């Protein structure tokens, strides 16, 4: 494990500039400036002879006191470094601890040997004191330099730390022994009566080298270290100033000695702060930080428990609480509260075509618009997806709700701008009133949902108020949904086939597979009832796959009738295209049944084509390439867009049965049927009329040149076997020239 260096910016000069421009460095720099100026003033006074030489301004007791302070700080630094825990036991902190212990030892020797101190092994003398002093200063400088130049330091084991400690104590002890036993092996540093020798002055200047350490410490500040690099740097700089004072003194008690020792005390104060205070404070600071982060996380969790993360709107839990309050209030005041359920129309289409990023942003913008038009006492929440719930408090029945609804519809009618997209949306609203329709959120939402379902069914972009009749429809829908979930496994689904007749010959050329659900009680549920439920729940996908397999499997077994192999027509649902499974399912059904693709006709509705034109076109083209044919079902009821007709490779238009009801009777239906047949012919497409109920209609269609027809006039949808019997009988009748039944 290493201490991580934080290079503030690349480039040493830039890094240095950045380091000294930190606001926390302002105070220390002012101090250094002040101390430098003071030193310069005192240095200038010396050659001018303004400093009284004999002034005993720095008494022995003061020296003893300042040096004791330095020894104490060194000891504390050692203690703080040595008790460092875990990943903080790095080489650097060990060097600082062991190094300053040795420095403290030498400073102790220095103070005991100071001129005027009682004899300690050998008599006190300035020479001896200077030897210890210089050893201490060079040792401190070396330690700081190593730490400054090597901020990435490895973690050490206990044994390694002990060896380092031993080495430093040994070094300090040897210097003390050398100073005591052989004070004369050192060059003379001080001559009584003359003052400092050039060697001593040069040695003090040599310590300017500590500025290098200071620069390194400032530039390469380490994060997560057990010491403050900036404070160590300050200690180094002020130590250099202190050494400069010691190049000036003539007597051990003169003003330069006082100044030098005062500076040393200041330098040691920074050292104390850099290691001891830092080590003491750091764990508490970390603790209060860890704690702050946890509080923040807790606050976030608390927020998420009651809000939707995407829109920051209240969620169901918070709504629940507000609804309870609103109902209690409504009971007291005798007025009402209302729960509105809002569902964006065609949101899925926006999400699919413009992407989820746009979808999310749209939801956020919708959320803020809704909130902006409501009163402060109302609440808008998001239930999920594109569903929002709105609680209106204290409303005077439907009239009050209508006023809010108008505002909500109006704000949603304005276009939304998302990036470069302009998006238009509308919404369907369902409204339930409290306490009239329910007195808890679940009931009210359920009822608002039933009303919203009605709003959607009546063409979207509108609202409906709940009434009790809707409840039956909801129960019915729920019953269908739960029954349908198991219908497939229980084999309750079956296919009926409705013959498709060639008008010119009267022969059955194909049959449309129509799904039936025979419930356990024997009742037959028509597809118009359960297919919408299957589509809503997604069950239509496995159901459609079953229909395709079953239709192909049965059709593959059909015998040729009057030399003709009938085509089987299968209805597809939009959801199969959205889930991308349609192509694989068709291929699997053809493959497993062995049915020739030419005998399969797929019926699409225009709503499938417009759901995602680009991707549906690709799928449809690939399906077409398999060799099967495509019909456009319910033609005339949807968009009947010419551009879709020319773009998509359909073979046949299937005229919707609603037009055949009035064909030959009402002008509008007759004109539409004629126009569709003419349009198809001009585009080279075939037509098939569905819902042909009378011979007159069949006759009329034949006269207009419509080649195919399907309807009760020929046959109702029926089980496969019955349909085959019909086909055989019918073929016989057709070939003998008898009019078919
Ligand atoms: P569709 O595809 O338009 O099917 C034609 C509907 O018209 C069938 O209703 C059929 O019974 C009915 N019909 C046929 N001839 C006449 C007639 O002469 N007069 C009248 N009034 N109606 C006639 P059905 O079987 O109830 O199916 C209704 C709809 O359910 C189908 O309309 C189709 O959209 C859907 N559907 C049926 N089976 C499936 C299926 O397997 N998958 C999917 N996705 N939809 C299906
Ligand atoms: Mg159909
Ligand atoms: Mg149809």
Tab-separated table of C-alpha atoms and ligand atoms in Angstrom, residues 512 571 603 605 633-635 654-657 690, ligand 3:
chain	number	residue	atom	x	y	z
A	512	UNK	CA	-58.833	-16.972	-41.985
A	571	UNK	CA	-53.869	-12.088	-37.772
A	603	UNK	CA	-52.965	-9.975	-41.832
A	605	UNK	CA	-53.410	-3.588	-39.439
A	633	UNK	CA	-56.767	-5.862	-42.499
A	634	UNK	CA	-59.685	-3.563	-41.641
A	635	UNK	CA	-58.738	-1.258	-44.513
A	654	UNK	CA	-59.066	-6.266	-46.846
A	655	UNK	CA	-62.096	-3.947	-46.998
A	656	UNK	CA	-63.415	-3.580	-43.473
A	657	UNK	CA	-66.752	-5.217	-42.760
A	690	UNK	CA	-64.932	-9.161	-45.252
B	3	LIG	MG1	-60.863	-7.286	-40.323
